[in-house]
PDB file of C-alpha atoms in Angstrom:
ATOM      1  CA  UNK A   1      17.914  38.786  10.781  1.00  0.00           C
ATOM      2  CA  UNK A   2      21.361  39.662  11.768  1.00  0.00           C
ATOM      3  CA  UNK A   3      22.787  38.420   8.652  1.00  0.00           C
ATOM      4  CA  UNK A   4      19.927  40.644   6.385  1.00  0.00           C
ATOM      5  CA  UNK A   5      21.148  43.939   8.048  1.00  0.00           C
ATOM      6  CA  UNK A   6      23.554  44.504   5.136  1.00  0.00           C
ATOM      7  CA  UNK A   7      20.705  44.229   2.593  1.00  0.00           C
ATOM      8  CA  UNK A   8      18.858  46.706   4.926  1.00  0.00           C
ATOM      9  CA  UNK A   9      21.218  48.671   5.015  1.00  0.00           C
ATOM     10  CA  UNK A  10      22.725  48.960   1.411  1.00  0.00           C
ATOM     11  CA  UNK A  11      26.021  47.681   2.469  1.00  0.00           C
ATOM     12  CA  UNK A  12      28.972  45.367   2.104  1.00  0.00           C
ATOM     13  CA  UNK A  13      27.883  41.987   3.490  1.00  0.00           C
ATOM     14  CA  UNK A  14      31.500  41.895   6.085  1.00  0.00           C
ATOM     15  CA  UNK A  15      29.794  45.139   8.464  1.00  0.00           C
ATOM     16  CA  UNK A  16      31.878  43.703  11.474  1.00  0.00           C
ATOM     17  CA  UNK A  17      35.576  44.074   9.079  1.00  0.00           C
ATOM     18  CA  UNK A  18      34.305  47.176   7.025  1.00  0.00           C
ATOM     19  CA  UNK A  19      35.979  50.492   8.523  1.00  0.00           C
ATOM     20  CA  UNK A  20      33.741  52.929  10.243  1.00  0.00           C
ATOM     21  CA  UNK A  21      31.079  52.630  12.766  1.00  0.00           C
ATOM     22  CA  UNK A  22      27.835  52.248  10.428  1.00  0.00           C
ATOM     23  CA  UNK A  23      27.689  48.829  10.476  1.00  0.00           C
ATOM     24  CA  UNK A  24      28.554  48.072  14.063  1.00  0.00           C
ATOM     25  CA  UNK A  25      26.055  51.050  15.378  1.00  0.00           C
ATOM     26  CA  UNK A  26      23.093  48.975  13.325  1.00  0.00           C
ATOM     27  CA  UNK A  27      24.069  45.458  14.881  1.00  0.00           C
ATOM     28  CA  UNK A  28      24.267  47.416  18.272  1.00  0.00           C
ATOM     29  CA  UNK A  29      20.568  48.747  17.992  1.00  0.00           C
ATOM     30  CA  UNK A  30      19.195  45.728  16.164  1.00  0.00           C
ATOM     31  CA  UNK A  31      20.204  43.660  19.357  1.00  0.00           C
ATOM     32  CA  UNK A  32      18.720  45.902  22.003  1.00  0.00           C
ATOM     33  CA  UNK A  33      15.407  46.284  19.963  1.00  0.00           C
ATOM     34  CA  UNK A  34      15.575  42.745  19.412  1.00  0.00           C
ATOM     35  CA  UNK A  35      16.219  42.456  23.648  1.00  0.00           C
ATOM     36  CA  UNK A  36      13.187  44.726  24.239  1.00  0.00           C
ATOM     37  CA  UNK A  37      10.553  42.811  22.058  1.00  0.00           C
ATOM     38  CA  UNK A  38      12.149  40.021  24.083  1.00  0.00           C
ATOM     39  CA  UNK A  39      10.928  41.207  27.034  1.00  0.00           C
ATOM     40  CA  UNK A  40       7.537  42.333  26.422  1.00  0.00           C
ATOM     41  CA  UNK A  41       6.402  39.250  24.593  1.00  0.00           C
ATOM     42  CA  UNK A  42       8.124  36.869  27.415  1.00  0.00           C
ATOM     43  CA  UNK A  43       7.461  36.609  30.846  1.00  0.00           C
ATOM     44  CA  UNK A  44      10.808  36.201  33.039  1.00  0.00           C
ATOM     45  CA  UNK A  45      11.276  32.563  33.318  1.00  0.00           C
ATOM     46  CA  UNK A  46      11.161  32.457  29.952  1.00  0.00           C
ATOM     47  CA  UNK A  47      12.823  35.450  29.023  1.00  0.00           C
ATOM     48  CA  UNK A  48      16.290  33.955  30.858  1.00  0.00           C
ATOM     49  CA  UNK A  49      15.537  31.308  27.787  1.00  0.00           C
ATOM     50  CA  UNK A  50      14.724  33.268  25.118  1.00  0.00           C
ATOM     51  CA  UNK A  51      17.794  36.124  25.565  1.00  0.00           C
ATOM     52  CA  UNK A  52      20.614  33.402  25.489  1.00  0.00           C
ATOM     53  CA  UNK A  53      18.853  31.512  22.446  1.00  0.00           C
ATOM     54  CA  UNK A  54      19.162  35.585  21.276  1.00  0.00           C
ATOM     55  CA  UNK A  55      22.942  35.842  22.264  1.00  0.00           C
ATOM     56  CA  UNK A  56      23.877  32.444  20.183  1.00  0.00           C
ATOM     57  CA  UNK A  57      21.742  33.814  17.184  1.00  0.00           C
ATOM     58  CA  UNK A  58      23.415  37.178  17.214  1.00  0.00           C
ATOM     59  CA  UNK A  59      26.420  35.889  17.427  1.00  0.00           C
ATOM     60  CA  UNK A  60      25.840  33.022  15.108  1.00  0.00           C
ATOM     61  CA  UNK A  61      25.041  36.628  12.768  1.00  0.00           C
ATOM     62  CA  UNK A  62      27.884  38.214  13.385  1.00  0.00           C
ATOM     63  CA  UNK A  63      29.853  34.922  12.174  1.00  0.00           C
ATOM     64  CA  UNK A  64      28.631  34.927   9.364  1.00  0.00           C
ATOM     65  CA  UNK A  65      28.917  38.363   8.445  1.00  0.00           C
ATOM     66  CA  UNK A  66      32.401  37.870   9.213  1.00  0.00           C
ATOM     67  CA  UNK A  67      33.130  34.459   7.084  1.00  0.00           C
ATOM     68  CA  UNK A  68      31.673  36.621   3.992  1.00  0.00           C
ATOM     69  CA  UNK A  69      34.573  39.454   4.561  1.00  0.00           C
ATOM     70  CA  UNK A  70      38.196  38.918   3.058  1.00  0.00           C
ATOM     71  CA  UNK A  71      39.905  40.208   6.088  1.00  0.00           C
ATOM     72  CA  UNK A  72      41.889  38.462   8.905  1.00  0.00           C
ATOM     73  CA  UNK A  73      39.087  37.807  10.916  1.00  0.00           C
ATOM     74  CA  UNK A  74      36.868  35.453   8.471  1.00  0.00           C
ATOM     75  CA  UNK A  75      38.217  32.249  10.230  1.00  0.00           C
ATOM     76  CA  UNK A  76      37.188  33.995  13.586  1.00  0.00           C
ATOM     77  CA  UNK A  77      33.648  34.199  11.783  1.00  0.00           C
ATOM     78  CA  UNK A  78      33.925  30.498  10.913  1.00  0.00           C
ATOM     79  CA  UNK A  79      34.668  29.869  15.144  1.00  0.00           C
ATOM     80  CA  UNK A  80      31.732  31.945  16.150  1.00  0.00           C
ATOM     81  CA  UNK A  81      29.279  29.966  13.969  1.00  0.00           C
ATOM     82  CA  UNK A  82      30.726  26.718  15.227  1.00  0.00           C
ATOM     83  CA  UNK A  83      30.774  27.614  18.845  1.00  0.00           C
ATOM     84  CA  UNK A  84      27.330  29.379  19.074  1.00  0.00           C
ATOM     85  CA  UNK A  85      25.470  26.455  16.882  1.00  0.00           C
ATOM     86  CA  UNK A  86      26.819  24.249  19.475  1.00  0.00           C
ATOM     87  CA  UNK A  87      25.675  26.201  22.464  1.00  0.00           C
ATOM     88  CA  UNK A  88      22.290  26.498  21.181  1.00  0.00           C
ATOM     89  CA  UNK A  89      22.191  22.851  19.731  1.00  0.00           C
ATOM     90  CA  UNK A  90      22.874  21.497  23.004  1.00  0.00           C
ATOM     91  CA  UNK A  91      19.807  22.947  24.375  1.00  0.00           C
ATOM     92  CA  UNK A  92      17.349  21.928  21.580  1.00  0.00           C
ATOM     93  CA  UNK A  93      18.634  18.677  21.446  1.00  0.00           C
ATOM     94  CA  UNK A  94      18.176  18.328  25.525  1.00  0.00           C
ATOM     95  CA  UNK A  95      14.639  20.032  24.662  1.00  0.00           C
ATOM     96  CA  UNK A  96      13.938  17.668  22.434  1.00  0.00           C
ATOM     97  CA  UNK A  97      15.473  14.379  24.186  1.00  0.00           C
ATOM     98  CA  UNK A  98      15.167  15.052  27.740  1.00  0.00           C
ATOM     99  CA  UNK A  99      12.767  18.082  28.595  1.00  0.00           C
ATOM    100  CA  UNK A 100      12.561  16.790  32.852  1.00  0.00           C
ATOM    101  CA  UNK A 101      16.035  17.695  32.870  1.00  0.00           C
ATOM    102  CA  UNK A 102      16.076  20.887  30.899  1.00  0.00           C
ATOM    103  CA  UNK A 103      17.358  23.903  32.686  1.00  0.00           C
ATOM    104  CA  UNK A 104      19.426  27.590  31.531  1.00  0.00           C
ATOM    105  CA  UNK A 105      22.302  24.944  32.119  1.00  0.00           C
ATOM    106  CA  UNK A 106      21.542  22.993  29.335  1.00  0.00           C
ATOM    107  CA  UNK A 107      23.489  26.064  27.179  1.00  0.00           C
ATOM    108  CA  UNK A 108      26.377  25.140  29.085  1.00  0.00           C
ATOM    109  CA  UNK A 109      27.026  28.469  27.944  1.00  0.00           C
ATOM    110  CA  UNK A 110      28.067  28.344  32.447  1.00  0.00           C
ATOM    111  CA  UNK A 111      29.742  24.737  31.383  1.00  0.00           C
ATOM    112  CA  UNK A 112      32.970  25.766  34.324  1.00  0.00           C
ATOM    113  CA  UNK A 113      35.406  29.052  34.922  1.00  0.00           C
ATOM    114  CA  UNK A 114      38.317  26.586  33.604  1.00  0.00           C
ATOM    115  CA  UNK A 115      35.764  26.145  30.263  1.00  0.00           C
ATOM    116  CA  UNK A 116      35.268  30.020  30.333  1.00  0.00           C
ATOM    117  CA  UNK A 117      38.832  31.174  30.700  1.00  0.00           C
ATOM    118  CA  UNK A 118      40.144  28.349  28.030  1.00  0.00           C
ATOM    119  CA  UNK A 119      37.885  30.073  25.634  1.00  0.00           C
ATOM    120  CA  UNK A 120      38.735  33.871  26.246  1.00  0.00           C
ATOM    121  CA  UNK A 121      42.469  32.428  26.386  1.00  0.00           C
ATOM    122  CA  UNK A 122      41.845  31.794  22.700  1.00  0.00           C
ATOM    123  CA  UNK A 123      40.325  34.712  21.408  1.00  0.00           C
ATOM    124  CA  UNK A 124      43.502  36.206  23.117  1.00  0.00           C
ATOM    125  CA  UNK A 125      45.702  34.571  21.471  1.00  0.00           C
ATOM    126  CA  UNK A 126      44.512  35.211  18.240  1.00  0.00           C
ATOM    127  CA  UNK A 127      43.967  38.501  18.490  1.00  0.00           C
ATOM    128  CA  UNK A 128      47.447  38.583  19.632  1.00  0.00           C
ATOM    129  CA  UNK A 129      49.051  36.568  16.535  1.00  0.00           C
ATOM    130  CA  UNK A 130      46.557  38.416  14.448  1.00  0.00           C
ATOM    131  CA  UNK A 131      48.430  41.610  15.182  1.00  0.00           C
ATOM    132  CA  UNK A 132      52.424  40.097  15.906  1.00  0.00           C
ATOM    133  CA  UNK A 133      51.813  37.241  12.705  1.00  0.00           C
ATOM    134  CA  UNK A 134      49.399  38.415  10.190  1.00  0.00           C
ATOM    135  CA  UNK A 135      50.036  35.430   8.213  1.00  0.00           C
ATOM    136  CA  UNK A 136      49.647  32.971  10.532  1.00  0.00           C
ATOM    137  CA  UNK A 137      46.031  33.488  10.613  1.00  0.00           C
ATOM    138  CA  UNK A 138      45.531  33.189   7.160  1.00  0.00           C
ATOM    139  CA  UNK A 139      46.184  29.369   6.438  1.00  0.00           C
ATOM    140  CA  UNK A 140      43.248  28.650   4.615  1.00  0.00           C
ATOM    141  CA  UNK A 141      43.753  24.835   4.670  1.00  0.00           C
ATOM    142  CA  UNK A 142      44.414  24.649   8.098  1.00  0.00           C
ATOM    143  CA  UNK A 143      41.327  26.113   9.119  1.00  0.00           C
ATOM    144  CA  UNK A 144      39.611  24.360   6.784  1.00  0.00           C
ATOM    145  CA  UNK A 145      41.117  21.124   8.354  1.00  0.00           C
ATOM    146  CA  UNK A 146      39.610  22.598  11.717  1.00  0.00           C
ATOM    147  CA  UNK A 147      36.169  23.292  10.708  1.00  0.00           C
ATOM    148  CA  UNK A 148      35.995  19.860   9.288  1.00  0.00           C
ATOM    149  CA  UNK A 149      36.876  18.157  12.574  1.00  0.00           C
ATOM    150  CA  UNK A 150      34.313  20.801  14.302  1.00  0.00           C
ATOM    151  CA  UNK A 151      31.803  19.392  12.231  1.00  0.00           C
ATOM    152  CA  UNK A 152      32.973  15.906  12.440  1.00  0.00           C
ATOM    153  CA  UNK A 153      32.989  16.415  16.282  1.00  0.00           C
ATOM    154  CA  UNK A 154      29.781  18.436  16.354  1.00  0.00           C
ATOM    155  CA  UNK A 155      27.427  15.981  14.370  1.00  0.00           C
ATOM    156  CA  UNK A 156      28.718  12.788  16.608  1.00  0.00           C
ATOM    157  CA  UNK A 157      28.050  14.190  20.116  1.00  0.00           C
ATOM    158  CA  UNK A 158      24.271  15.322  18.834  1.00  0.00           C
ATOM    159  CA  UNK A 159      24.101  11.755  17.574  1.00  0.00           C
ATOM    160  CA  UNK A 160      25.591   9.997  20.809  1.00  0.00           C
ATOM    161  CA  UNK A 161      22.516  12.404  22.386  1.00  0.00           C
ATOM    162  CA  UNK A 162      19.516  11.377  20.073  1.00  0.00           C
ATOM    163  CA  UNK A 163      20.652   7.981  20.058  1.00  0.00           C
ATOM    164  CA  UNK A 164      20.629   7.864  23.949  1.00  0.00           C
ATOM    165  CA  UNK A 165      17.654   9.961  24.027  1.00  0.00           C
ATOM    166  CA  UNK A 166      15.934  10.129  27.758  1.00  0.00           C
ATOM    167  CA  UNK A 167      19.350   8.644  29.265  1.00  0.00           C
ATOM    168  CA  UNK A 168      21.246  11.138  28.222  1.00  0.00           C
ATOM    169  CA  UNK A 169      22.478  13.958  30.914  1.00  0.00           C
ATOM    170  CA  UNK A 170      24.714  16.843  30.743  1.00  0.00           C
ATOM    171  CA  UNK A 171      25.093  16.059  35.035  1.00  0.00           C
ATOM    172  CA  UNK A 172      26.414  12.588  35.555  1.00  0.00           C
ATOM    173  CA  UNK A 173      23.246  10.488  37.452  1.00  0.00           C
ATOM    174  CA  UNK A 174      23.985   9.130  40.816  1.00  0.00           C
ATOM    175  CA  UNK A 175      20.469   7.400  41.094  1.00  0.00           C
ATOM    176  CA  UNK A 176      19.128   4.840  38.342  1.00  0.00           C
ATOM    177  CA  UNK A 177      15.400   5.858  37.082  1.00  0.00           C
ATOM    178  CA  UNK A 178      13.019   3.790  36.032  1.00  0.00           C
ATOM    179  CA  UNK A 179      13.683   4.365  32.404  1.00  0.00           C
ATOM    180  CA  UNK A 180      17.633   4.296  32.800  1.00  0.00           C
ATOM    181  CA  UNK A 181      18.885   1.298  30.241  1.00  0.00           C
ATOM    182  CA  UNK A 182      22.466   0.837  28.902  1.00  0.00           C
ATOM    183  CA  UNK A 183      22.554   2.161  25.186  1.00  0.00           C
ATOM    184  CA  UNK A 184      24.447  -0.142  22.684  1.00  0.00           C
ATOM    185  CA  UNK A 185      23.837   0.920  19.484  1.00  0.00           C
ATOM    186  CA  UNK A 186      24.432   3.012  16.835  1.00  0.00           C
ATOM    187  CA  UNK A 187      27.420   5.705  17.731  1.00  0.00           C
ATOM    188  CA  UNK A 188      27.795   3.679  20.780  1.00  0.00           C
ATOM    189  CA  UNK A 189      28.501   0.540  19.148  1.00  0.00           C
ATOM    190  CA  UNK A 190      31.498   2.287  17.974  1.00  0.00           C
ATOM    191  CA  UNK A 191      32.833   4.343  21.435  1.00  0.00           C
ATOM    192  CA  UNK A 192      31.556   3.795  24.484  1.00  0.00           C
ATOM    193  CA  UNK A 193      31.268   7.362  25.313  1.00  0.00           C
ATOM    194  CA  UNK A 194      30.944   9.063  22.103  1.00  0.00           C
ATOM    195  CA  UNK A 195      29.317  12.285  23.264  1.00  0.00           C
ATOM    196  CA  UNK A 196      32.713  13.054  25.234  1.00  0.00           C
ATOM    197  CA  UNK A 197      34.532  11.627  21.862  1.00  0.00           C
ATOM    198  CA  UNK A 198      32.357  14.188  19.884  1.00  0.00           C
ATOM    199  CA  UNK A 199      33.631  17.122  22.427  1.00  0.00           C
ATOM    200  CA  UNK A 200      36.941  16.527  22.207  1.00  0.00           C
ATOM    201  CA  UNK A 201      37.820  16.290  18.442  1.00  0.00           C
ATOM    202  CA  UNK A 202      35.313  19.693  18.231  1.00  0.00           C
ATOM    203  CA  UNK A 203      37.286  21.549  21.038  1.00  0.00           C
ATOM    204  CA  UNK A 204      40.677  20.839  19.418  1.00  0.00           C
ATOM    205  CA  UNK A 205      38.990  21.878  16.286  1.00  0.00           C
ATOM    206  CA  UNK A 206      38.150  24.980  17.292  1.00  0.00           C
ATOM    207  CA  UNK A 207      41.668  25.857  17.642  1.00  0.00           C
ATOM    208  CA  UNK A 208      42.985  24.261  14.709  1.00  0.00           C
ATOM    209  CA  UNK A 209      40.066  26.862  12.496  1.00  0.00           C
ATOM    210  CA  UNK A 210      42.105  29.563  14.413  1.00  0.00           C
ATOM    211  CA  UNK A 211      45.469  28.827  13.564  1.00  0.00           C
ATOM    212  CA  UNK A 212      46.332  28.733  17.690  1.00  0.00           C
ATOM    213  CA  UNK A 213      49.177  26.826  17.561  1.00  0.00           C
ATOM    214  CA  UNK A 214      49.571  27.081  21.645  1.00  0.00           C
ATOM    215  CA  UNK A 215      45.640  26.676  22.520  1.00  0.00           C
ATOM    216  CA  UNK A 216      45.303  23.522  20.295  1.00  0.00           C
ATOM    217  CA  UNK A 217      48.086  22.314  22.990  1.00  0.00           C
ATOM    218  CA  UNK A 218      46.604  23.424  25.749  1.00  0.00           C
ATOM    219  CA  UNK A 219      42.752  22.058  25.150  1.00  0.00           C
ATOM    220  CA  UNK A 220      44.275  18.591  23.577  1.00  0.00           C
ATOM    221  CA  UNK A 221      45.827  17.962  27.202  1.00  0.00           C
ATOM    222  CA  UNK A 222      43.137  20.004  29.209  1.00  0.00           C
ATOM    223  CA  UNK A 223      40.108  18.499  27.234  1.00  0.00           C
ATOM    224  CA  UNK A 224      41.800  15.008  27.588  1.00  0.00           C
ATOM    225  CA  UNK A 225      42.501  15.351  31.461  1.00  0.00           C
ATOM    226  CA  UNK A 226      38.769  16.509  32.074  1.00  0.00           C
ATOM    227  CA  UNK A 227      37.385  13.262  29.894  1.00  0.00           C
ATOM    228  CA  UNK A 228      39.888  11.022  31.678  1.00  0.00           C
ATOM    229  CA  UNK A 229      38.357  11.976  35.124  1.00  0.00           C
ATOM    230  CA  UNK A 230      34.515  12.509  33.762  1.00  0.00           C
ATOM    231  CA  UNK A 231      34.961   8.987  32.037  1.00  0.00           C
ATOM    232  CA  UNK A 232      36.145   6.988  35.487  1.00  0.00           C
ATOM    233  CA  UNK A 233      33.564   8.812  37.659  1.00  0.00           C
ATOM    234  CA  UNK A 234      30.564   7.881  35.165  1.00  0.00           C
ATOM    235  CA  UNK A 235      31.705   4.379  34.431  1.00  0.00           C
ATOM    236  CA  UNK A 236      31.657   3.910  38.482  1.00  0.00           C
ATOM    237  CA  UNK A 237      27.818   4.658  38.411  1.00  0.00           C
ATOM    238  CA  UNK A 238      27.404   2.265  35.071  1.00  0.00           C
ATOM    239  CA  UNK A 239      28.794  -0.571  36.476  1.00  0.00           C
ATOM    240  CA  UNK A 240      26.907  -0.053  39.123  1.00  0.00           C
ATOM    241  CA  UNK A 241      23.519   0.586  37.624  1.00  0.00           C
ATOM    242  CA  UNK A 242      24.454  -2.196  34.995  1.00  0.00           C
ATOM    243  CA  UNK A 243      26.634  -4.783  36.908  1.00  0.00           C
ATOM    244  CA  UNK A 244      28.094  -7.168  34.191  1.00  0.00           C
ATOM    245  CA  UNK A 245      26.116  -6.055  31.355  1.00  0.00           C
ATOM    246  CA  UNK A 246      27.927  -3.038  31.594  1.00  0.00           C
ATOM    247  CA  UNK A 247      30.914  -4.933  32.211  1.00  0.00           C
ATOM    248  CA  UNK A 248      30.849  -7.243  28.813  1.00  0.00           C
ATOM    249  CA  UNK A 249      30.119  -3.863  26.985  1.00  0.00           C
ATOM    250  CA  UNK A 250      33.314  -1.917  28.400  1.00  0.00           C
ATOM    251  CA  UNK A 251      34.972  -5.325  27.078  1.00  0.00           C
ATOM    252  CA  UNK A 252      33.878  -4.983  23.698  1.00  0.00           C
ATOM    253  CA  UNK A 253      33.381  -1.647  22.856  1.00  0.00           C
ATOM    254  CA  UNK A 254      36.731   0.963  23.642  1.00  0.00           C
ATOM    255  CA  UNK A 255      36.152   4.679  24.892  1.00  0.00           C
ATOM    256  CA  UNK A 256      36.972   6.124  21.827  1.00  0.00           C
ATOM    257  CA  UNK A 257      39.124   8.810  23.124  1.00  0.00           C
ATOM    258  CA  UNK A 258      43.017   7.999  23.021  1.00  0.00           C
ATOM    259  CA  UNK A 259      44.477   6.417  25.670  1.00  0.00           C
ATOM    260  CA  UNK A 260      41.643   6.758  27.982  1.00  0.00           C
ATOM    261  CA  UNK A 261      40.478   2.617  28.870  1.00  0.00           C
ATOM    262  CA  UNK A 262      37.726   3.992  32.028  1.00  0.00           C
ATOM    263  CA  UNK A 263      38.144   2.852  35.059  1.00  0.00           C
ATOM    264  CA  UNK A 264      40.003  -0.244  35.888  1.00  0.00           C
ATOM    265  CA  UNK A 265      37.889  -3.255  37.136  1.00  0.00           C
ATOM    266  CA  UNK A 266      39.448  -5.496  39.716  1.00  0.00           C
ATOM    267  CA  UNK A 267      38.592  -9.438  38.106  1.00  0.00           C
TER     268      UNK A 267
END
């Protein structure tokens, strides 16, 4: 709906880069009637629900309206696509997999502060070398380069997550259920952990589609820090739901992240 306002309206389809206040006054009071409806056909548990699937879709919108534009800010539009679809996809794919362990958390649009300020540190900075280095934000290739390996990242965490199905948990499991069995196949024939695999390549790609030269530094070493330490604490509970069956697998089958092996097994 967001993306039809310009047809609505009778104007250029980039109403986010176009000068004037037209276009930004009509996405302004399309989202708060859009919020009201919301809360007279929801009551409040599911209201909390249905505002953030709102958010992502409005801002999912306003991406697009940007990546139609010519101006500086259509790889920005590209980045808000990529980042809302994944919020949103990460719920509906939880929905769909694992609905006992759905939550508002399953957005992990509250993922951490250190998630939240690494992703305000980027708009920063290219707002920043928007303004100080025009050009630098207009490397078509480069971004194209990025948006490639958000896709690339994008697609194999939601198939590490369908292909685990019930198993699969955005909290790491302490306690084995019933239904708990070691997936070996498909994406994680190839990488033991290729949800985490997935996330990585798609964080660094987000900052490659932005041209941030210093943000694709700092998530490569703060995305790869976080994995090291979330991939030793969840191979701890494997081996210990799975004993040696987990064991031959971590044998055959490498993390898939560089330089990451999981925690080391005294033999």
């Amino acid at each position: 709906s967001v993306a039809a306002l310009p047809v609505a309206l009778g104007s250029p389809a980039a109403l986010l880069a176009a000068p004037g206040l037209r276009g930004r006054l009509a996405l302004a009071l399309h989202v708060a009637g859009v919020n009201a409806a919301l809360l007279l056909l929801y009551p409040r548990p599911l209201y909390k629900i249905a505002i953030r699937a709102c958010f992502l879709g409005f801002a999912f919108g306003c991406g697009l309206l940007l990546s139609t534009g010519r101006s500086a800010w259509r790889h920005f539009g590209w980045y808000m696509c990529s980042l809302s679809l994944f919020h949103y996809s990460e719920y509906l794919v939880t929905a769909i997999n694992n609905p006992r362990s759905l939550s508002l958390d399953s957005f992990l649009l509250n993922h951490s502060f250190e998630y939240n300020l690494a992703a305000f540190s980027s708009w920063v900075e290219f707002t920043l070398e928007k303004l100080l280095f025009p050009e630098l934000k207009q490397i078509t290739w480069l971004s194209t380069v990025g948006l490639l390996m958000v896709i690339f990242g994008d697609c194999l965490r939601k198939a590490a997550m369908l292909t685990a199905g019930s198993n699969f948990n955005h909290i790491v499991q302490n306690e084995k259920s019933d239904t708990h069995t070691l997936v070996t196949s498909g994406v994680y024939g190839w990488f033991r952990h290729p949800s985490y695999v997935g996330w990585f390549y798609w964080s660094i790609g987000t900052q490659v589609l932005l041209c941030n030269p210093i943000c694709v530094v700092g998530y490569a070493l703060a995305s790869w820090r976080f994995f090291r330490e979330r991939i030793e604490e969840e191979e701890i509970t494997l081996i210990h739901f799975f004993g040696e069956e987990y064991l031959e697998y971590k044998r055959k089958v490498p993390s898939g992240l560089p330089f990451i092996k999981g925690v080391k097994v005294e033999l």
